[in-house]
């Protein structure tokens, strides 16, 4: 049985911080499923299809990575996919409280699936999709923080190209 991890998130949009976590996780797992949350309540800048397309293009050289969407309970989805673990990234201490609660809830719901946290590269500790959008909307230069496709899609979205 291959070691499969599910990497869930909004990815609105995917950043180099997400890619850093993925690259680290590829050294541990055989296959990683990037699972884009279809959360009807959370308002996103990009549609699910747009988010998936940017991930697909950013990860086209990684055959061990699959891209999918999910809704409903994450642990149910992970179980369906025969995943052994849920992968999450950790930035600074601010991530800890929320991630801790989430991991404990998921463990309670499905004790067979472990949550694995990887620490991001120092270059990305400050980077979140929301702060990135905040900078981009005001015309800030976000080059080098996101894959090229995301750079262009963000500029298009905000009418900068
Ligand atoms: P969510 O809405 O579930 O928080 P995100 O797309 O914001 O979805 O994040 C998905 C995962 O990626 C989370 O575990 C988050 O901590 C992690 N992540 C986000 N940005 C970074 C970053 N710069 N470095 C490392 N991990 C990150």
Short mmCIF file of C-alpha atoms and ligand atoms in Angstrom, two decimals:
data_model
loop_
_atom_site.label_atom_id
_atom_site.label_comp_id
_atom_site.label_asym_id
_atom_site.label_seq_id
_atom_site.Cartn_x
_atom_site.Cartn_y
_atom_site.Cartn_z
CA UNK A 1 0.00 0.00 0.00
CA UNK A 2 1.47 3.39 -0.95
CA UNK A 3 1.75 6.02 1.76
CA UNK A 4 -0.82 8.61 0.78
CA UNK A 5 -1.36 12.01 2.39
CA UNK A 6 -4.16 14.44 1.76
CA UNK A 7 -3.12 18.11 1.76
CA UNK A 8 -6.34 20.08 2.27
CA UNK A 9 -6.78 23.80 2.00
CA UNK A 10 -8.45 26.71 0.27
CA UNK A 11 -5.43 27.43 -1.95
CA UNK A 12 -6.94 30.80 -2.88
CA UNK A 13 -4.45 30.96 -4.56
CA UNK A 14 -1.58 28.48 -4.14
CA UNK A 15 1.66 30.17 -3.00
CA UNK A 16 5.32 29.21 -2.77
CA UNK A 17 4.64 28.48 0.91
CA UNK A 18 2.21 25.71 -0.06
CA UNK A 19 4.72 24.40 -2.60
CA UNK A 20 7.46 24.36 0.05
CA UNK A 21 5.34 22.11 2.27
CA UNK A 22 4.51 19.85 -0.67
CA UNK A 23 8.13 19.45 -1.65
CA UNK A 24 9.08 18.51 1.89
CA UNK A 25 6.19 16.07 2.14
CA UNK A 26 7.17 14.35 -1.11
CA UNK A 27 10.27 13.09 0.69
CA UNK A 28 8.03 11.28 3.16
CA UNK A 29 4.93 10.15 1.26
CA UNK A 30 4.54 8.20 -2.00
CA UNK A 31 1.58 10.22 -3.12
CA UNK A 32 -0.01 13.49 -2.06
CA UNK A 33 -3.51 14.54 -2.94
CA UNK A 34 -3.93 18.32 -2.91
CA UNK A 35 -7.57 18.63 -1.88
CA UNK A 36 -9.18 21.97 -2.64
CA UNK A 37 -11.98 22.74 -0.21
CA UNK A 38 -15.31 23.51 -1.85
CA UNK A 39 -16.63 25.54 1.03
CA UNK A 40 -19.80 27.35 0.00
CA UNK A 41 -19.64 29.63 3.05
CA UNK A 42 -16.06 30.84 2.68
CA UNK A 43 -15.87 33.54 0.03
CA UNK A 44 -12.92 32.97 -2.29
CA UNK A 45 -11.31 35.23 -4.85
CA UNK A 46 -10.85 32.40 -7.36
CA UNK A 47 -13.41 29.74 -8.26
CA UNK A 48 -12.68 26.12 -7.44
CA UNK A 49 -11.85 25.46 -11.11
CA UNK A 50 -9.48 28.44 -11.26
CA UNK A 51 -7.73 27.36 -8.06
CA UNK A 52 -7.36 23.79 -9.35
CA UNK A 53 -6.00 24.93 -12.69
CA UNK A 54 -3.31 27.07 -11.03
CA UNK A 55 -2.31 24.12 -8.83
CA UNK A 56 -2.25 21.78 -11.82
CA UNK A 57 0.03 24.08 -13.81
CA UNK A 58 2.31 24.75 -10.82
CA UNK A 59 2.73 21.05 -10.13
CA UNK A 60 2.85 19.60 -13.61
CA UNK A 61 6.35 18.19 -13.07
CA UNK A 62 5.28 16.19 -10.03
CA UNK A 63 3.55 12.96 -11.05
CA UNK A 64 3.24 11.90 -7.38
CA UNK A 65 0.86 14.79 -6.74
CA UNK A 66 -2.85 14.50 -7.56
CA UNK A 67 -5.33 17.35 -7.43
CA UNK A 68 -8.92 17.00 -6.33
CA UNK A 69 -11.74 18.84 -4.59
CA UNK A 70 -13.66 17.81 -1.53
CA UNK A 71 -16.60 18.95 0.50
CA UNK A 72 -18.05 17.63 3.71
CA UNK A 73 -15.94 16.05 6.41
CA UNK A 74 -12.24 16.00 5.61
CA UNK A 75 -11.60 12.75 7.49
CA UNK A 76 -14.28 10.98 5.45
CA UNK A 77 -12.67 12.18 2.27
CA UNK A 78 -9.21 11.13 3.48
CA UNK A 79 -10.49 7.67 4.37
CA UNK A 80 -12.13 7.26 0.97
CA UNK A 81 -8.79 8.06 -0.62
CA UNK A 82 -7.00 5.46 1.57
CA UNK A 83 -4.85 8.24 2.99
CA UNK A 84 -2.77 7.54 6.05
CA UNK A 85 -2.29 11.17 6.95
CA UNK A 86 -3.58 14.71 6.65
CA UNK A 87 -0.81 17.13 5.79
CA UNK A 88 -0.77 20.71 7.11
CA UNK A 89 1.81 23.43 7.00
CA UNK A 90 2.96 25.42 10.02
CA UNK A 91 4.20 28.93 9.87
CA UNK A 92 4.71 30.83 13.10
CA UNK A 93 3.04 30.26 16.45
CA UNK A 94 -0.16 31.92 15.23
CA UNK A 95 -1.02 28.80 13.21
CA UNK A 96 -0.69 26.56 16.21
CA UNK A 97 -3.93 27.20 18.11
CA UNK A 98 -6.25 26.66 15.16
CA UNK A 99 -4.29 23.75 13.71
CA UNK A 100 -4.16 22.06 17.10
CA UNK A 101 -7.95 22.24 17.47
CA UNK A 102 -8.50 21.00 13.95
CA UNK A 103 -6.11 18.08 14.37
CA UNK A 104 -7.69 17.08 17.68
CA UNK A 105 -11.18 17.20 16.21
CA UNK A 106 -10.11 15.15 13.21
CA UNK A 107 -8.42 12.61 15.47
CA UNK A 108 -11.57 12.31 17.53
CA UNK A 109 -13.63 11.80 14.38
CA UNK A 110 -11.20 9.34 12.81
CA UNK A 111 -8.46 7.96 15.08
CA UNK A 112 -6.83 5.99 12.25
CA UNK A 113 -5.73 9.09 10.37
CA UNK A 114 -2.83 11.15 11.73
CA UNK A 115 -2.28 14.84 11.05
CA UNK A 116 1.29 15.57 10.03
CA UNK A 117 2.67 19.11 10.35
CA UNK A 118 5.66 20.27 8.42
CA UNK A 119 7.48 23.51 9.12
CA UNK A 120 7.69 25.88 6.24
CA UNK A 121 10.94 27.28 4.88
CA UNK A 122 12.01 30.50 6.65
CA UNK A 123 11.39 32.49 3.47
CA UNK A 124 7.68 31.74 3.65
CA UNK A 125 6.85 32.16 7.33
CA UNK A 126 5.13 35.47 6.66
CA UNK A 127 3.28 34.35 3.57
CA UNK A 128 -0.43 33.58 3.47
CA UNK A 129 -2.86 33.62 0.57
CA UNK A 130 -4.83 36.41 2.25
CA UNK A 131 -1.88 38.73 2.87
CA UNK A 132 -0.73 38.06 -0.67
CA UNK A 133 -4.12 39.11 -2.11
CA UNK A 134 -4.05 42.19 0.08
CA UNK A 135 -0.70 43.21 -1.40
CA UNK A 136 -1.69 42.29 -4.98
CA UNK A 137 -4.96 44.23 -4.95
CA UNK A 138 -3.03 47.40 -4.14
CA UNK A 139 -0.51 46.75 -6.89
CA UNK A 140 2.28 45.43 -4.62
CA UNK A 141 4.97 43.38 -6.33
CA UNK A 142 4.35 39.76 -5.43
CA UNK A 143 6.94 38.32 -7.78
CA UNK A 144 8.87 35.42 -6.26
CA UNK A 145 6.15 34.62 -3.72
CA UNK A 146 3.93 32.60 -6.04
CA UNK A 147 4.27 30.35 -9.09
CA UNK A 148 4.34 32.27 -12.38
CA UNK A 149 0.81 31.29 -13.36
CA UNK A 150 -0.55 32.67 -10.08
CA UNK A 151 1.38 35.90 -10.56
CA UNK A 152 -0.37 36.45 -13.89
CA UNK A 153 -3.80 35.30 -12.75
CA UNK A 154 -3.69 37.67 -9.77
CA UNK A 155 -2.71 40.58 -11.97
CA UNK A 156 -5.50 39.72 -14.40
CA UNK A 157 -8.00 39.49 -11.59
CA UNK A 158 -7.08 42.92 -10.30
CA UNK A 159 -6.99 44.45 -13.78
CA UNK A 160 -3.22 45.02 -13.75
CA UNK A 161 -2.57 43.22 -17.05
P1 LIG B 1 -7.06 26.85 4.97
O1 LIG B 1 -8.22 27.68 4.52
O2 LIG B 1 -7.40 25.42 5.24
O3 LIG B 1 -6.22 27.45 6.05
P2 LIG B 1 -4.89 27.50 3.17
O4 LIG B 1 -4.90 27.33 1.69
O5 LIG B 1 -4.81 28.87 3.70
O6 LIG B 1 -6.17 26.74 3.64
O7 LIG B 1 -3.72 26.64 3.79
C1 LIG B 1 -3.62 25.26 3.58
C2 LIG B 1 -2.45 24.73 4.39
O8 LIG B 1 -1.23 25.30 3.93
C3 LIG B 1 -2.51 25.06 5.88
O9 LIG B 1 -2.00 23.98 6.60
C4 LIG B 1 -1.63 26.25 6.01
O10 LIG B 1 -1.06 26.33 7.31
C5 LIG B 1 -0.56 25.92 4.98
N1 LIG B 1 0.13 27.13 4.52
C6 LIG B 1 -0.39 28.26 4.03
N2 LIG B 1 0.57 29.17 3.75
C7 LIG B 1 1.75 28.58 4.08
C8 LIG B 1 3.11 29.00 4.06
N3 LIG B 1 3.49 30.22 3.68
N4 LIG B 1 4.04 28.12 4.48
C9 LIG B 1 3.66 26.90 4.90
N5 LIG B 1 2.42 26.46 4.98
C10 LIG B 1 1.46 27.28 4.56
#
